[in-house]
Amino acid sequence: MSQGITIAIDGPAGAGKSVVSKKVAQALNYTLVDTGAIYRSVALLAKEAGIDWQDDAGLQAVVAGLDIHFNFVGEDNQVRLGDRDVSAAIRMPDISQGASLVSAQASVRAGLLDVQRNLAGKGGAVLEGRDIGTVVFPQAEVKIFLIASPEERAKRRHQELVGKGQEISFEEVLADQNKRDAQDENRALAPLKAAEDALQLDSTDLSITQVVTEIVGQAHKVLGF
Ligand code: DC
C-alpha cells in the first residue's frame, strides 16, 4: 500500500491557501500542517514570556520547548500548544505582526525545520506555507504556488474582516497587504518565491473547487490513480 505523498502549497497571504489546503487534505485523508500557525504560536508564546520578537536567543528557547499539535475537530483544524487550544489567540492582529517578525529570525526558521517535518509524519501530508516547496520539503511530490491578484486577495481579506465585525476600509487592507508582500518577498531568509518545479495556479478567476480538483488530480497522477 502507498505511504502517501507530500503536497506543498505555498503562496502569498490571501491567495486561498488555507481553505484549499484543508479541502485537499480532507479529500485525500492526509495530515494537514499549517506552518503559518507554527510561526504564530512562537510569536504568542514569546509575547506571554516577555521575550522580544527579535530576540534571537530568547526565541530559540521558545522553539526548543515548542509542543504543538494539529487536529481536526469537525471542520476546524485546531492548533494546540500542549493541551491548550490557541486557534483563536494566534489570529489576533498583534500576533500576525509578531509572526512576521519571528519568521525573519534565522534561529527560528532553522529550529522549525524539524518541527514541520515531524508534524508531516511518514504518511501523506499537505503543508501550507511560504517555503515548503523550496526549503522544508524540496522533494515534495506535488508543489503548488497559489497566487491571486493583489486586489482579489485584499477583497477576500476585507470581506473576512468585515464579516468578523471589524471596521476597516478596503484601501487599508490593500495597503497593509502590499507592505507584508514586500516584506515577505524581500527578506534575506527564505523569501517568498515559487520553487522552479512548482505548478503555479492563479485563483483570481477560479473557484475553490476548481483549485482543489486540480491539486487532487496532480496527487492522483503521482499516486498512479
Ligand atoms: O500564513 P500566515 O499568515 O499564518 O503566516 C504567518 C507569518 O509566518 C507570515 O508573516 C509569514 C510567515 N511564514 C513563513 O515565513 N514561512 C512559512 N512557511 C509560513 C509562514
PDB file of N, CA, C and O in Angstrom, residues 92-158:
ATOM      1  N   MET A  92      -4.956  36.869  16.327  1.00  0.00           N
ATOM      2  CA  MET A  92      -5.117  38.276  16.697  1.00  0.00           C
ATOM      3  C   MET A  92      -4.109  39.121  15.916  1.00  0.00           C
ATOM      4  O   MET A  92      -3.000  38.659  15.615  1.00  0.00           O
ATOM      5  N   PRO A  93      -4.493  40.386  15.570  1.00  0.00           N
ATOM      6  CA  PRO A  93      -3.630  41.234  14.731  1.00  0.00           C
ATOM      7  C   PRO A  93      -2.205  41.410  15.263  1.00  0.00           C
ATOM      8  O   PRO A  93      -1.251  41.386  14.483  1.00  0.00           O
ATOM      9  N   ASP A  94      -2.037  41.570  16.588  1.00  0.00           N
ATOM     10  CA  ASP A  94      -0.668  41.785  17.075  1.00  0.00           C
ATOM     11  C   ASP A  94       0.170  40.521  16.909  1.00  0.00           C
ATOM     12  O   ASP A  94       1.382  40.585  16.684  1.00  0.00           O
ATOM     13  N   ILE A  95      -0.467  39.362  16.962  1.00  0.00           N
ATOM     14  CA  ILE A  95       0.271  38.108  16.776  1.00  0.00           C
ATOM     15  C   ILE A  95       0.631  37.921  15.290  1.00  0.00           C
ATOM     16  O   ILE A  95       1.673  37.346  14.967  1.00  0.00           O
ATOM     17  N   SER A  96      -0.198  38.441  14.392  1.00  0.00           N
ATOM     18  CA  SER A  96       0.161  38.404  12.952  1.00  0.00           C
ATOM     19  C   SER A  96       1.444  39.181  12.733  1.00  0.00           C
ATOM     20  O   SER A  96       2.355  38.745  12.018  1.00  0.00           O
ATOM     21  N   GLN A  97       1.505  40.341  13.355  1.00  0.00           N
ATOM     22  CA  GLN A  97       2.699  41.181  13.235  1.00  0.00           C
ATOM     23  C   GLN A  97       3.902  40.469  13.869  1.00  0.00           C
ATOM     24  O   GLN A  97       4.988  40.432  13.305  1.00  0.00           O
ATOM     25  N   GLY A  98       3.687  39.870  15.043  1.00  0.00           N
ATOM     26  CA  GLY A  98       4.759  39.130  15.726  1.00  0.00           C
ATOM     27  C   GLY A  98       5.245  37.963  14.894  1.00  0.00           C
ATOM     28  O   GLY A  98       6.451  37.698  14.803  1.00  0.00           O
ATOM     29  N   ALA A  99       4.312  37.252  14.255  1.00  0.00           N
ATOM     30  CA  ALA A  99       4.681  36.096  13.433  1.00  0.00           C
ATOM     31  C   ALA A  99       5.568  36.532  12.273  1.00  0.00           C
ATOM     32  O   ALA A  99       6.540  35.858  11.923  1.00  0.00           O
ATOM     33  N   SER A 100       5.244  37.690  11.695  1.00  0.00           N
ATOM     34  CA  SER A 100       6.034  38.213  10.587  1.00  0.00           C
ATOM     35  C   SER A 100       7.465  38.508  11.065  1.00  0.00           C
ATOM     36  O   SER A 100       8.440  38.211  10.371  1.00  0.00           O
ATOM     37  N   LEU A 101       7.593  39.052  12.278  1.00  0.00           N
ATOM     38  CA  LEU A 101       8.928  39.365  12.814  1.00  0.00           C
ATOM     39  C   LEU A 101       9.699  38.103  13.194  1.00  0.00           C
ATOM     40  O   LEU A 101      10.866  37.958  12.829  1.00  0.00           O
ATOM     41  N   VAL A 102       9.058  37.175  13.916  1.00  0.00           N
ATOM     42  CA  VAL A 102       9.805  35.976  14.335  1.00  0.00           C
ATOM     43  C   VAL A 102      10.196  35.127  13.121  1.00  0.00           C
ATOM     44  O   VAL A 102      11.229  34.455  13.127  1.00  0.00           O
ATOM     45  N   SER A 103       9.382  35.194  12.050  1.00  0.00           N
ATOM     46  CA  SER A 103       9.684  34.354  10.880  1.00  0.00           C
ATOM     47  C   SER A 103      10.888  34.882  10.097  1.00  0.00           C
ATOM     48  O   SER A 103      11.394  34.208   9.213  1.00  0.00           O
ATOM     49  N   ALA A 104      11.346  36.084  10.436  1.00  0.00           N
ATOM     50  CA  ALA A 104      12.537  36.629   9.775  1.00  0.00           C
ATOM     51  C   ALA A 104      13.810  36.295  10.547  1.00  0.00           C
ATOM     52  O   ALA A 104      14.918  36.634  10.117  1.00  0.00           O
ATOM     53  N   GLN A 105      13.672  35.614  11.725  1.00  0.00           N
ATOM     54  CA  GLN A 105      14.837  35.272  12.551  1.00  0.00           C
ATOM     55  C   GLN A 105      15.432  33.924  12.137  1.00  0.00           C
ATOM     56  O   GLN A 105      14.707  32.919  12.048  1.00  0.00           O
ATOM     57  N   ALA A 106      16.740  33.912  11.922  1.00  0.00           N
ATOM     58  CA  ALA A 106      17.416  32.700  11.431  1.00  0.00           C
ATOM     59  C   ALA A 106      17.216  31.500  12.355  1.00  0.00           C
ATOM     60  O   ALA A 106      16.936  30.392  11.896  1.00  0.00           O
ATOM     61  N   SER A 107      17.361  31.724  13.669  1.00  0.00           N
ATOM     62  CA  SER A 107      17.276  30.588  14.596  1.00  0.00           C
ATOM     63  C   SER A 107      15.884  29.988  14.599  1.00  0.00           C
ATOM     64  O   SER A 107      15.706  28.787  14.773  1.00  0.00           O
ATOM     65  N   VAL A 108      14.884  30.834  14.407  1.00  0.00           N
ATOM     66  CA  VAL A 108      13.506  30.342  14.385  1.00  0.00           C
ATOM     67  C   VAL A 108      13.291  29.467  13.151  1.00  0.00           C
ATOM     68  O   VAL A 108      12.796  28.339  13.237  1.00  0.00           O
ATOM     69  N   ARG A 109      13.693  29.965  11.995  1.00  0.00           N
ATOM     70  CA  ARG A 109      13.486  29.196  10.750  1.00  0.00           C
ATOM     71  C   ARG A 109      14.231  27.858  10.820  1.00  0.00           C
ATOM     72  O   ARG A 109      13.690  26.829  10.447  1.00  0.00           O
ATOM     73  N   ALA A 110      15.459  27.902  11.328  1.00  0.00           N
ATOM     74  CA  ALA A 110      16.248  26.659  11.403  1.00  0.00           C
ATOM     75  C   ALA A 110      15.614  25.691  12.398  1.00  0.00           C
ATOM     76  O   ALA A 110      15.452  24.504  12.107  1.00  0.00           O
ATOM     77  N   GLY A 111      15.226  26.212  13.553  1.00  0.00           N
ATOM     78  CA  GLY A 111      14.658  25.358  14.602  1.00  0.00           C
ATOM     79  C   GLY A 111      13.323  24.751  14.212  1.00  0.00           C
ATOM     80  O   GLY A 111      12.961  23.675  14.686  1.00  0.00           O
ATOM     81  N   LEU A 112      12.591  25.430  13.351  1.00  0.00           N
ATOM     82  CA  LEU A 112      11.266  24.924  12.985  1.00  0.00           C
ATOM     83  C   LEU A 112      11.291  23.926  11.827  1.00  0.00           C
ATOM     84  O   LEU A 112      10.263  23.319  11.520  1.00  0.00           O
ATOM     85  N   LEU A 113      12.462  23.732  11.220  1.00  0.00           N
ATOM     86  CA  LEU A 113      12.527  22.772  10.109  1.00  0.00           C
ATOM     87  C   LEU A 113      12.111  21.378  10.569  1.00  0.00           C
ATOM     88  O   LEU A 113      11.231  20.747   9.975  1.00  0.00           O
ATOM     89  N   ASP A 114      12.747  20.903  11.657  1.00  0.00           N
ATOM     90  CA  ASP A 114      12.414  19.562  12.158  1.00  0.00           C
ATOM     91  C   ASP A 114      10.990  19.490  12.686  1.00  0.00           C
ATOM     92  O   ASP A 114      10.322  18.477  12.538  1.00  0.00           O
ATOM     93  N   VAL A 115      10.546  20.576  13.307  1.00  0.00           N
ATOM     94  CA  VAL A 115       9.171  20.601  13.833  1.00  0.00           C
ATOM     95  C   VAL A 115       8.187  20.358  12.681  1.00  0.00           C
ATOM     96  O   VAL A 115       7.285  19.520  12.772  1.00  0.00           O
ATOM     97  N   GLN A 116       8.405  21.075  11.574  1.00  0.00           N
ATOM     98  CA  GLN A 116       7.497  20.946  10.426  1.00  0.00           C
ATOM     99  C   GLN A 116       7.580  19.548   9.815  1.00  0.00           C
ATOM    100  O   GLN A 116       6.567  18.929   9.479  1.00  0.00           O
ATOM    101  N   ARG A 117       8.804  19.039   9.683  1.00  0.00           N
ATOM    102  CA  ARG A 117       8.978  17.710   9.076  1.00  0.00           C
ATOM    103  C   ARG A 117       8.377  16.624   9.963  1.00  0.00           C
ATOM    104  O   ARG A 117       7.751  15.693   9.465  1.00  0.00           O
ATOM    105  N   ASN A 118       8.541  16.759  11.283  1.00  0.00           N
ATOM    106  CA  ASN A 118       7.973  15.759  12.190  1.00  0.00           C
ATOM    107  C   ASN A 118       6.451  15.791  12.175  1.00  0.00           C
ATOM    108  O   ASN A 118       5.795  14.755  12.236  1.00  0.00           O
ATOM    109  N   LEU A 119       5.883  16.997  12.106  1.00  0.00           N
ATOM    110  CA  LEU A 119       4.426  17.098  12.088  1.00  0.00           C
ATOM    111  C   LEU A 119       3.844  16.456  10.832  1.00  0.00           C
ATOM    112  O   LEU A 119       2.741  15.927  10.851  1.00  0.00           O
ATOM    113  N   ALA A 120       4.597  16.513   9.732  1.00  0.00           N
ATOM    114  CA  ALA A 120       4.112  15.906   8.482  1.00  0.00           C
ATOM    115  C   ALA A 120       4.064  14.389   8.618  1.00  0.00           C
ATOM    116  O   ALA A 120       3.280  13.725   7.931  1.00  0.00           O
ATOM    117  N   GLY A 121       4.887  13.833   9.513  1.00  0.00           N
ATOM    118  CA  GLY A 121       4.873  12.391   9.757  1.00  0.00           C
ATOM    119  C   GLY A 121       5.372  11.605   8.566  1.00  0.00           C
ATOM    120  O   GLY A 121       6.017  12.145   7.668  1.00  0.00           O
ATOM    121  N   LYS A 122       5.041  10.328   8.553  1.00  0.00           N
ATOM    122  CA  LYS A 122       5.556   9.458   7.488  1.00  0.00           C
ATOM    123  C   LYS A 122       4.517   9.196   6.402  1.00  0.00           C
ATOM    124  O   LYS A 122       4.840   8.759   5.307  1.00  0.00           O
ATOM    125  N   GLY A 123       3.272   9.435   6.710  1.00  0.00           N
ATOM    126  CA  GLY A 123       2.229   9.184   5.712  1.00  0.00           C
ATOM    127  C   GLY A 123       2.035  10.379   4.808  1.00  0.00           C
ATOM    128  O   GLY A 123       2.916  11.225   4.685  1.00  0.00           O
ATOM    129  N   GLY A 124       0.883  10.477   4.171  1.00  0.00           N
ATOM    130  CA  GLY A 124       0.620  11.603   3.290  1.00  0.00           C
ATOM    131  C   GLY A 124       0.371  12.880   4.075  1.00  0.00           C
ATOM    132  O   GLY A 124      -0.231  12.840   5.147  1.00  0.00           O
ATOM    133  N   ALA A 125       0.884  13.987   3.553  1.00  0.00           N
ATOM    134  CA  ALA A 125       0.674  15.254   4.251  1.00  0.00           C
ATOM    135  C   ALA A 125       0.538  16.415   3.273  1.00  0.00           C
ATOM    136  O   ALA A 125       1.143  16.413   2.199  1.00  0.00           O
ATOM    137  N   VAL A 126      -0.261  17.381   3.679  1.00  0.00           N
ATOM    138  CA  VAL A 126      -0.369  18.651   2.960  1.00  0.00           C
ATOM    139  C   VAL A 126       0.232  19.705   3.873  1.00  0.00           C
ATOM    140  O   VAL A 126      -0.165  19.813   5.038  1.00  0.00           O
ATOM    141  N   LEU A 127       1.221  20.439   3.384  1.00  0.00           N
ATOM    142  CA  LEU A 127       1.805  21.529   4.171  1.00  0.00           C
ATOM    143  C   LEU A 127       1.556  22.833   3.458  1.00  0.00           C
ATOM    144  O   LEU A 127       1.840  22.956   2.260  1.00  0.00           O
ATOM    145  N   GLU A 128       1.022  23.788   4.175  1.00  0.00           N
ATOM    146  CA  GLU A 128       0.788  25.105   3.576  1.00  0.00           C
ATOM    147  C   GLU A 128       1.731  26.120   4.195  1.00  0.00           C
ATOM    148  O   GLU A 128       1.971  26.098   5.414  1.00  0.00           O
ATOM    149  N   GLY A 129       2.344  26.956   3.363  1.00  0.00           N
ATOM    150  CA  GLY A 129       3.263  27.950   3.908  1.00  0.00           C
ATOM    151  C   GLY A 129       3.821  28.876   2.850  1.00  0.00           C
ATOM    152  O   GLY A 129       3.123  29.289   1.918  1.00  0.00           O
ATOM    153  N   ARG A 130       5.104  29.232   3.028  1.00  0.00           N
ATOM    154  CA  ARG A 130       5.761  30.145   2.097  1.00  0.00           C
ATOM    155  C   ARG A 130       6.963  29.487   1.428  1.00  0.00           C
ATOM    156  O   ARG A 130       7.324  29.819   0.316  1.00  0.00           O
ATOM    157  N   ASP A 131       7.601  28.557   2.182  1.00  0.00           N
ATOM    158  CA  ASP A 131       8.870  27.977   1.725  1.00  0.00           C
ATOM    159  C   ASP A 131       8.855  26.460   1.801  1.00  0.00           C
ATOM    160  O   ASP A 131       9.890  25.837   1.976  1.00  0.00           O
ATOM    161  N   ILE A 132       7.681  25.857   1.692  1.00  0.00           N
ATOM    162  CA  ILE A 132       7.599  24.397   1.825  1.00  0.00           C
ATOM    163  C   ILE A 132       8.271  23.721   0.616  1.00  0.00           C
ATOM    164  O   ILE A 132       9.117  22.843   0.782  1.00  0.00           O
ATOM    165  N   GLY A 133       7.918  24.169  -0.590  1.00  0.00           N
ATOM    166  CA  GLY A 133       8.474  23.544  -1.798  1.00  0.00           C
ATOM    167  C   GLY A 133       9.936  23.897  -2.047  1.00  0.00           C
ATOM    168  O   GLY A 133      10.640  23.182  -2.752  1.00  0.00           O
ATOM    169  N   THR A 134      10.399  24.999  -1.463  1.00  0.00           N
ATOM    170  CA  THR A 134      11.781  25.424  -1.705  1.00  0.00           C
ATOM    171  C   THR A 134      12.741  24.971  -0.599  1.00  0.00           C
ATOM    172  O   THR A 134      13.883  24.621  -0.879  1.00  0.00           O
ATOM    173  N   VAL A 135      12.287  24.980   0.664  1.00  0.00           N
ATOM    174  CA  VAL A 135      13.204  24.733   1.786  1.00  0.00           C
ATOM    175  C   VAL A 135      12.810  23.528   2.654  1.00  0.00           C
ATOM    176  O   VAL A 135      13.649  22.670   2.943  1.00  0.00           O
ATOM    177  N   VAL A 136      11.571  23.475   3.086  1.00  0.00           N
ATOM    178  CA  VAL A 136      11.174  22.459   4.073  1.00  0.00           C
ATOM    179  C   VAL A 136      11.066  21.070   3.437  1.00  0.00           C
ATOM    180  O   VAL A 136      11.589  20.095   3.963  1.00  0.00           O
ATOM    181  N   PHE A 137      10.383  21.001   2.291  1.00  0.00           N
ATOM    182  CA  PHE A 137      10.237  19.728   1.577  1.00  0.00           C
ATOM    183  C   PHE A 137      10.542  19.920   0.090  1.00  0.00           C
ATOM    184  O   PHE A 137       9.640  19.813  -0.745  1.00  0.00           O
ATOM    185  N   PRO A 138      11.824  20.197  -0.251  1.00  0.00           N
ATOM    186  CA  PRO A 138      12.137  20.386  -1.678  1.00  0.00           C
ATOM    187  C   PRO A 138      11.864  19.122  -2.502  1.00  0.00           C
ATOM    188  O   PRO A 138      11.747  19.185  -3.709  1.00  0.00           O
ATOM    189  N   GLN A 139      11.746  17.966  -1.800  1.00  0.00           N
ATOM    190  CA  GLN A 139      11.472  16.700  -2.504  1.00  0.00           C
ATOM    191  C   GLN A 139       9.973  16.396  -2.589  1.00  0.00           C
ATOM    192  O   GLN A 139       9.601  15.294  -3.012  1.00  0.00           O
ATOM    193  N   ALA A 140       9.111  17.345  -2.183  1.00  0.00           N
ATOM    194  CA  ALA A 140       7.657  17.105  -2.233  1.00  0.00           C
ATOM    195  C   ALA A 140       7.236  16.671  -3.634  1.00  0.00           C
ATOM    196  O   ALA A 140       7.691  17.243  -4.625  1.00  0.00           O
ATOM    197  N   GLU A 141       6.376  15.664  -3.689  1.00  0.00           N
ATOM    198  CA  GLU A 141       5.964  15.119  -4.992  1.00  0.00           C
ATOM    199  C   GLU A 141       5.050  16.085  -5.749  1.00  0.00           C
ATOM    200  O   GLU A 141       5.027  16.098  -6.978  1.00  0.00           O
ATOM    201  N   VAL A 142       4.251  16.856  -5.011  1.00  0.00           N
ATOM    202  CA  VAL A 142       3.385  17.850  -5.655  1.00  0.00           C
ATOM    203  C   VAL A 142       3.701  19.205  -5.023  1.00  0.00           C
ATOM    204  O   VAL A 142       3.688  19.345  -3.801  1.00  0.00           O
ATOM    205  N   LYS A 143       4.025  20.181  -5.878  1.00  0.00           N
ATOM    206  CA  LYS A 143       4.321  21.532  -5.383  1.00  0.00           C
ATOM    207  C   LYS A 143       3.411  22.524  -6.095  1.00  0.00           C
ATOM    208  O   LYS A 143       3.419  22.585  -7.334  1.00  0.00           O
ATOM    209  N   ILE A 144       2.684  23.277  -5.306  1.00  0.00           N
ATOM    210  CA  ILE A 144       1.762  24.257  -5.869  1.00  0.00           C
ATOM    211  C   ILE A 144       2.178  25.643  -5.375  1.00  0.00           C
ATOM    212  O   ILE A 144       2.492  25.820  -4.181  1.00  0.00           O
ATOM    213  N   PHE A 145       2.185  26.618  -6.280  1.00  0.00           N
ATOM    214  CA  PHE A 145       2.372  28.016  -5.868  1.00  0.00           C
ATOM    215  C   PHE A 145       1.070  28.726  -6.225  1.00  0.00           C
ATOM    216  O   PHE A 145       0.751  28.918  -7.394  1.00  0.00           O
ATOM    217  N   LEU A 146       0.313  29.030  -5.166  1.00  0.00           N
ATOM    218  CA  LEU A 146      -1.031  29.579  -5.365  1.00  0.00           C
ATOM    219  C   LEU A 146      -0.997  31.100  -5.276  1.00  0.00           C
ATOM    220  O   LEU A 146      -0.560  31.659  -4.269  1.00  0.00           O
ATOM    221  N   ILE A 147      -1.452  31.743  -6.336  1.00  0.00           N
ATOM    222  CA  ILE A 147      -1.457  33.211  -6.339  1.00  0.00           C
ATOM    223  C   ILE A 147      -2.873  33.730  -6.651  1.00  0.00           C
ATOM    224  O   ILE A 147      -3.757  32.960  -7.020  1.00  0.00           O
ATOM    225  N   ALA A 148      -3.057  35.025  -6.497  1.00  0.00           N
ATOM    226  CA  ALA A 148      -4.275  35.713  -6.932  1.00  0.00           C
ATOM    227  C   ALA A 148      -3.868  37.182  -7.038  1.00  0.00           C
ATOM    228  O   ALA A 148      -2.857  37.586  -6.448  1.00  0.00           O
ATOM    229  N   SER A 149      -4.635  37.964  -7.779  1.00  0.00           N
ATOM    230  CA  SER A 149      -4.255  39.379  -7.941  1.00  0.00           C
ATOM    231  C   SER A 149      -4.315  40.066  -6.573  1.00  0.00           C
ATOM    232  O   SER A 149      -5.111  39.675  -5.713  1.00  0.00           O
ATOM    233  N   PRO A 150      -3.478  41.111  -6.361  1.00  0.00           N
ATOM    234  CA  PRO A 150      -3.498  41.819  -5.075  1.00  0.00           C
ATOM    235  C   PRO A 150      -4.896  42.336  -4.721  1.00  0.00           C
ATOM    236  O   PRO A 150      -5.317  42.244  -3.571  1.00  0.00           O
ATOM    237  N   GLU A 151      -5.627  42.824  -5.710  1.00  0.00           N
ATOM    238  CA  GLU A 151      -6.964  43.361  -5.441  1.00  0.00           C
ATOM    239  C   GLU A 151      -7.918  42.258  -4.970  1.00  0.00           C
ATOM    240  O   GLU A 151      -8.689  42.441  -4.039  1.00  0.00           O
ATOM    241  N   GLU A 152      -7.843  41.115  -5.632  1.00  0.00           N
ATOM    242  CA  GLU A 152      -8.724  39.997  -5.267  1.00  0.00           C
ATOM    243  C   GLU A 152      -8.390  39.497  -3.853  1.00  0.00           C
ATOM    244  O   GLU A 152      -9.278  39.227  -3.046  1.00  0.00           O
ATOM    245  N   ARG A 153      -7.094  39.397  -3.545  1.00  0.00           N
ATOM    246  CA  ARG A 153      -6.690  38.923  -2.220  1.00  0.00           C
ATOM    247  C   ARG A 153      -7.165  39.890  -1.144  1.00  0.00           C
ATOM    248  O   ARG A 153      -7.663  39.489  -0.097  1.00  0.00           O
ATOM    249  N   ALA A 154      -7.002  41.200  -1.414  1.00  0.00           N
ATOM    250  CA  ALA A 154      -7.419  42.208  -0.431  1.00  0.00           C
ATOM    251  C   ALA A 154      -8.941  42.207  -0.295  1.00  0.00           C
ATOM    252  O   ALA A 154      -9.475  42.396   0.811  1.00  0.00           O
ATOM    253  N   LYS A 155      -9.637  41.982  -1.405  1.00  0.00           N
ATOM    254  CA  LYS A 155     -11.103  41.936  -1.361  1.00  0.00           C
ATOM    255  C   LYS A 155     -11.566  40.792  -0.448  1.00  0.00           C
ATOM    256  O   LYS A 155     -12.425  40.972   0.411  1.00  0.00           O
ATOM    257  N   ARG A 156     -10.960  39.623  -0.606  1.00  0.00           N
ATOM    258  CA  ARG A 156     -11.333  38.455   0.218  1.00  0.00           C
ATOM    259  C   ARG A 156     -11.058  38.722   1.695  1.00  0.00           C
ATOM    260  O   ARG A 156     -11.860  38.422   2.561  1.00  0.00           O
ATOM    261  N   ARG A 157      -9.879  39.287   1.963  1.00  0.00           N
ATOM    262  CA  ARG A 157      -9.478  39.568   3.359  1.00  0.00           C
ATOM    263  C   ARG A 157     -10.406  40.620   3.965  1.00  0.00           C
ATOM    264  O   ARG A 157     -10.804  40.505   5.123  1.00  0.00           O
ATOM    265  N   HIS A 158     -10.742  41.638   3.165  1.00  0.00           N
ATOM    266  CA  HIS A 158     -11.625  42.703   3.637  1.00  0.00           C
ATOM    267  C   HIS A 158     -12.989  42.114   4.008  1.00  0.00           C
ATOM    268  O   HIS A 158     -13.531  42.390   5.074  1.00  0.00           O
TER     269      HIS A 158
END
